[in-house]
Amino acid sequence: DHSVVGELAKTLMMLSDIDTQRLLREVNNGTLAVAMKGMPGCAKARIFDNMSPRLAVILADDILYMGPVRLKDVEDDCVKIIKVILKLYNAGEINDYDFSILKVIMDIFDSTEKSNAELKERYKELRSVINRIYND
């Protein structure tokens, strides 16, 4: 699975317990809960295994009572977590793993976000022109 969610799950399985715990200290629980809604069971277990039992119960409750979430929201929150992983890696705070796939995913995501912003801007301009035509 080469989706953002799948690559994050694979990365979580690679990280040591210490690196996983370091990552979890940097990630907002709301972001983590939404991302976990789309993760396979093994990745969820990896996260829960690296938390205090009290925090794991709180997070599990959040996930349970959150209800359905959009795939786009899951992917966006997975991207936030990937950014944290790469930030910690670049700062030398987690061990050296092969993060090349994560870097490619972020490049694709960033270029897509830029394209979407450009398309939204063009749409606004077109909408403005159409409104002027119809209002004149």
PDB file of C-alpha atoms in Angstrom:
ATOM      1  CA  ASP A   1       0.000   0.000   0.000  1.00  0.00           C
ATOM      2  CA  HIS A   2       1.659   3.230  -1.177  1.00  0.00           C
ATOM      3  CA  SER A   3      -0.987   5.556   0.218  1.00  0.00           C
ATOM      4  CA  VAL A   4      -0.031   8.182   2.771  1.00  0.00           C
ATOM      5  CA  VAL A   5      -1.768   6.098   5.450  1.00  0.00           C
ATOM      6  CA  GLY A   6      -0.029   2.892   4.377  1.00  0.00           C
ATOM      7  CA  GLU A   7       3.425   4.462   4.287  1.00  0.00           C
ATOM      8  CA  LEU A   8       2.937   6.021   7.701  1.00  0.00           C
ATOM      9  CA  ALA A   9       1.841   2.633   9.071  1.00  0.00           C
ATOM     10  CA  LYS A  10       4.952   0.956   7.589  1.00  0.00           C
ATOM     11  CA  THR A  11       7.160   3.663   9.063  1.00  0.00           C
ATOM     12  CA  LEU A  12       5.603   3.265  12.506  1.00  0.00           C
ATOM     13  CA  MET A  13       6.394  -0.450  12.361  1.00  0.00           C
ATOM     14  CA  MET A  14      10.065   0.386  11.581  1.00  0.00           C
ATOM     15  CA  LEU A  15      10.614   2.850  14.401  1.00  0.00           C
ATOM     16  CA  SER A  16      12.089   1.710  17.697  1.00  0.00           C
ATOM     17  CA  ASP A  17       9.996   2.072  20.845  1.00  0.00           C
ATOM     18  CA  ILE A  18      12.106   5.045  21.934  1.00  0.00           C
ATOM     19  CA  ASP A  19      11.660   6.781  18.564  1.00  0.00           C
ATOM     20  CA  THR A  20       7.933   6.017  18.536  1.00  0.00           C
ATOM     21  CA  GLN A  21       7.564   7.491  22.017  1.00  0.00           C
ATOM     22  CA  ARG A  22       9.538  10.567  20.933  1.00  0.00           C
ATOM     23  CA  LEU A  23       7.216  10.984  17.954  1.00  0.00           C
ATOM     24  CA  LEU A  24       4.079  10.582  20.057  1.00  0.00           C
ATOM     25  CA  ARG A  25       5.208  13.382  22.384  1.00  0.00           C
ATOM     26  CA  GLU A  26       5.221  15.746  19.386  1.00  0.00           C
ATOM     27  CA  VAL A  27       1.877  14.765  17.827  1.00  0.00           C
ATOM     28  CA  ASN A  28      -1.414  16.317  18.895  1.00  0.00           C
ATOM     29  CA  ASN A  29      -3.833  13.660  20.229  1.00  0.00           C
ATOM     30  CA  GLY A  30      -6.648  14.876  17.976  1.00  0.00           C
ATOM     31  CA  THR A  31      -4.413  14.521  14.925  1.00  0.00           C
ATOM     32  CA  LEU A  32      -3.320  11.089  16.091  1.00  0.00           C
ATOM     33  CA  ALA A  33      -6.909   9.928  16.684  1.00  0.00           C
ATOM     34  CA  VAL A  34      -8.082  10.939  13.206  1.00  0.00           C
ATOM     35  CA  ALA A  35      -5.020   9.385  11.538  1.00  0.00           C
ATOM     36  CA  MET A  36      -5.519   6.149  13.460  1.00  0.00           C
ATOM     37  CA  LYS A  37      -9.081   5.811  12.109  1.00  0.00           C
ATOM     38  CA  GLY A  38      -7.537   4.757   8.779  1.00  0.00           C
ATOM     39  CA  MET A  39      -4.559   2.740  10.024  1.00  0.00           C
ATOM     40  CA  PRO A  40      -4.299  -1.029  10.051  1.00  0.00           C
ATOM     41  CA  GLY A  41      -4.526  -2.785  13.416  1.00  0.00           C
ATOM     42  CA  CYS A  42      -0.795  -3.467  13.680  1.00  0.00           C
ATOM     43  CA  ALA A  43       0.028   0.254  13.427  1.00  0.00           C
ATOM     44  CA  LYS A  44      -2.662   1.126  15.983  1.00  0.00           C
ATOM     45  CA  ALA A  45      -1.278  -1.512  18.344  1.00  0.00           C
ATOM     46  CA  ARG A  46       2.231  -0.084  17.884  1.00  0.00           C
ATOM     47  CA  ILE A  47       0.984   3.345  18.930  1.00  0.00           C
ATOM     48  CA  PHE A  48      -1.025   2.064  21.916  1.00  0.00           C
ATOM     49  CA  ASP A  49       1.930  -0.088  23.060  1.00  0.00           C
ATOM     50  CA  ASN A  50       4.090   3.037  23.279  1.00  0.00           C
ATOM     51  CA  MET A  51       1.711   5.094  25.424  1.00  0.00           C
ATOM     52  CA  SER A  52       0.863   5.109  29.067  1.00  0.00           C
ATOM     53  CA  PRO A  53      -2.220   2.977  29.768  1.00  0.00           C
ATOM     54  CA  ARG A  54      -4.131   6.075  30.888  1.00  0.00           C
ATOM     55  CA  LEU A  55      -3.384   7.992  27.687  1.00  0.00           C
ATOM     56  CA  ALA A  56      -4.144   4.899  25.579  1.00  0.00           C
ATOM     57  CA  VAL A  57      -7.620   4.657  27.145  1.00  0.00           C
ATOM     58  CA  ILE A  58      -8.282   8.352  26.487  1.00  0.00           C
ATOM     59  CA  LEU A  59      -7.146   8.020  22.873  1.00  0.00           C
ATOM     60  CA  ALA A  60      -9.185   4.841  22.345  1.00  0.00           C
ATOM     61  CA  ASP A  61     -12.273   6.631  23.685  1.00  0.00           C
ATOM     62  CA  ASP A  62     -11.620   9.581  21.372  1.00  0.00           C
ATOM     63  CA  ILE A  63     -11.393   7.243  18.379  1.00  0.00           C
ATOM     64  CA  LEU A  64     -14.475   5.275  19.415  1.00  0.00           C
ATOM     65  CA  TYR A  65     -16.727   8.280  19.976  1.00  0.00           C
ATOM     66  CA  MET A  66     -15.392  10.322  17.053  1.00  0.00           C
ATOM     67  CA  GLY A  67     -17.648   8.590  14.549  1.00  0.00           C
ATOM     68  CA  PRO A  68     -16.852   8.359  10.857  1.00  0.00           C
ATOM     69  CA  VAL A  69     -14.208  10.638   9.357  1.00  0.00           C
ATOM     70  CA  ARG A  70     -13.474  11.512   5.747  1.00  0.00           C
ATOM     71  CA  LEU A  71     -10.532   9.791   4.081  1.00  0.00           C
ATOM     72  CA  LYS A  72      -9.168  13.242   3.190  1.00  0.00           C
ATOM     73  CA  ASP A  73      -9.053  14.145   6.895  1.00  0.00           C
ATOM     74  CA  VAL A  74      -7.280  10.872   7.729  1.00  0.00           C
ATOM     75  CA  GLU A  75      -4.720  11.511   4.971  1.00  0.00           C
ATOM     76  CA  ASP A  76      -4.194  15.146   6.018  1.00  0.00           C
ATOM     77  CA  ASP A  77      -3.506  14.109   9.607  1.00  0.00           C
ATOM     78  CA  CYS A  78      -1.167  11.326   8.439  1.00  0.00           C
ATOM     79  CA  VAL A  79       0.739  13.970   6.483  1.00  0.00           C
ATOM     80  CA  LYS A  80       1.019  16.071   9.667  1.00  0.00           C
ATOM     81  CA  ILE A  81       2.543  13.073  11.461  1.00  0.00           C
ATOM     82  CA  ILE A  82       4.930  12.389   8.555  1.00  0.00           C
ATOM     83  CA  LYS A  83       6.074  16.017   8.753  1.00  0.00           C
ATOM     84  CA  VAL A  84       6.819  15.528  12.463  1.00  0.00           C
ATOM     85  CA  ILE A  85       8.797  12.352  11.701  1.00  0.00           C
ATOM     86  CA  LEU A  86      10.887  14.152   9.080  1.00  0.00           C
ATOM     87  CA  LYS A  87      11.376  17.167  11.383  1.00  0.00           C
ATOM     88  CA  LEU A  88      12.630  14.916  14.201  1.00  0.00           C
ATOM     89  CA  TYR A  89      14.850  13.029  11.768  1.00  0.00           C
ATOM     90  CA  ASN A  90      16.349  16.240  10.368  1.00  0.00           C
ATOM     91  CA  ALA A  91      16.982  17.463  13.936  1.00  0.00           C
ATOM     92  CA  GLY A  92      18.762  14.180  14.747  1.00  0.00           C
ATOM     93  CA  GLU A  93      16.194  13.335  17.425  1.00  0.00           C
ATOM     94  CA  ILE A  94      15.227   9.965  15.978  1.00  0.00           C
ATOM     95  CA  ASN A  95      17.421   7.280  14.469  1.00  0.00           C
ATOM     96  CA  ASP A  96      18.369   7.059  10.818  1.00  0.00           C
ATOM     97  CA  TYR A  97      15.814   4.976   8.947  1.00  0.00           C
ATOM     98  CA  ASP A  98      15.154   4.945   5.238  1.00  0.00           C
ATOM     99  CA  PHE A  99      12.717   7.829   5.019  1.00  0.00           C
ATOM    100  CA  SER A 100      13.142   8.281   1.245  1.00  0.00           C
ATOM    101  CA  ILE A 101       9.570   7.139   0.540  1.00  0.00           C
ATOM    102  CA  LEU A 102       8.207   9.585   3.118  1.00  0.00           C
ATOM    103  CA  LYS A 103      10.209  12.386   1.509  1.00  0.00           C
ATOM    104  CA  VAL A 104       8.787  11.504  -1.934  1.00  0.00           C
ATOM    105  CA  ILE A 105       5.256  11.411  -0.505  1.00  0.00           C
ATOM    106  CA  MET A 106       5.759  14.853   1.031  1.00  0.00           C
ATOM    107  CA  ASP A 107       7.117  16.222  -2.267  1.00  0.00           C
ATOM    108  CA  ILE A 108       4.025  14.894  -4.071  1.00  0.00           C
ATOM    109  CA  PHE A 109       1.705  16.204  -1.361  1.00  0.00           C
ATOM    110  CA  ASP A 110       3.326  19.642  -1.339  1.00  0.00           C
ATOM    111  CA  SER A 111       3.202  19.939  -5.148  1.00  0.00           C
ATOM    112  CA  THR A 112      -0.452  18.844  -5.136  1.00  0.00           C
ATOM    113  CA  GLU A 113      -1.280  21.419  -2.464  1.00  0.00           C
ATOM    114  CA  LYS A 114       0.452  24.112  -4.552  1.00  0.00           C
ATOM    115  CA  SER A 115      -1.480  23.044  -7.675  1.00  0.00           C
ATOM    116  CA  ASN A 116      -4.751  23.088  -5.747  1.00  0.00           C
ATOM    117  CA  ALA A 117      -4.036  26.594  -4.473  1.00  0.00           C
ATOM    118  CA  GLU A 118      -3.287  27.771  -8.023  1.00  0.00           C
ATOM    119  CA  LEU A 119      -6.506  26.175  -9.310  1.00  0.00           C
ATOM    120  CA  LYS A 120      -8.534  27.847  -6.549  1.00  0.00           C
ATOM    121  CA  GLU A 121      -7.006  31.210  -7.469  1.00  0.00           C
ATOM    122  CA  ARG A 122      -7.828  30.710 -11.170  1.00  0.00           C
ATOM    123  CA  TYR A 123     -11.364  29.682 -10.253  1.00  0.00           C
ATOM    124  CA  LYS A 124     -11.819  32.908  -8.242  1.00  0.00           C
ATOM    125  CA  GLU A 125     -10.607  34.958 -11.213  1.00  0.00           C
ATOM    126  CA  LEU A 126     -12.915  33.092 -13.601  1.00  0.00           C
ATOM    127  CA  ARG A 127     -15.836  33.460 -11.185  1.00  0.00           C
ATOM    128  CA  SER A 128     -15.152  37.203 -10.999  1.00  0.00           C
ATOM    129  CA  VAL A 129     -15.124  37.538 -14.796  1.00  0.00           C
ATOM    130  CA  ILE A 130     -18.347  35.538 -15.126  1.00  0.00           C
ATOM    131  CA  ASN A 131     -20.036  37.673 -12.451  1.00  0.00           C
ATOM    132  CA  ARG A 132     -19.002  40.877 -14.263  1.00  0.00           C
ATOM    133  CA  ILE A 133     -20.345  39.520 -17.586  1.00  0.00           C
ATOM    134  CA  TYR A 134     -23.701  38.621 -16.072  1.00  0.00           C
ATOM    135  CA  ASN A 135     -23.969  41.799 -14.020  1.00  0.00           C
ATOM    136  CA  ASP A 136     -23.236  44.161 -16.916  1.00  0.00           C
TER     137      ASP A 136
END
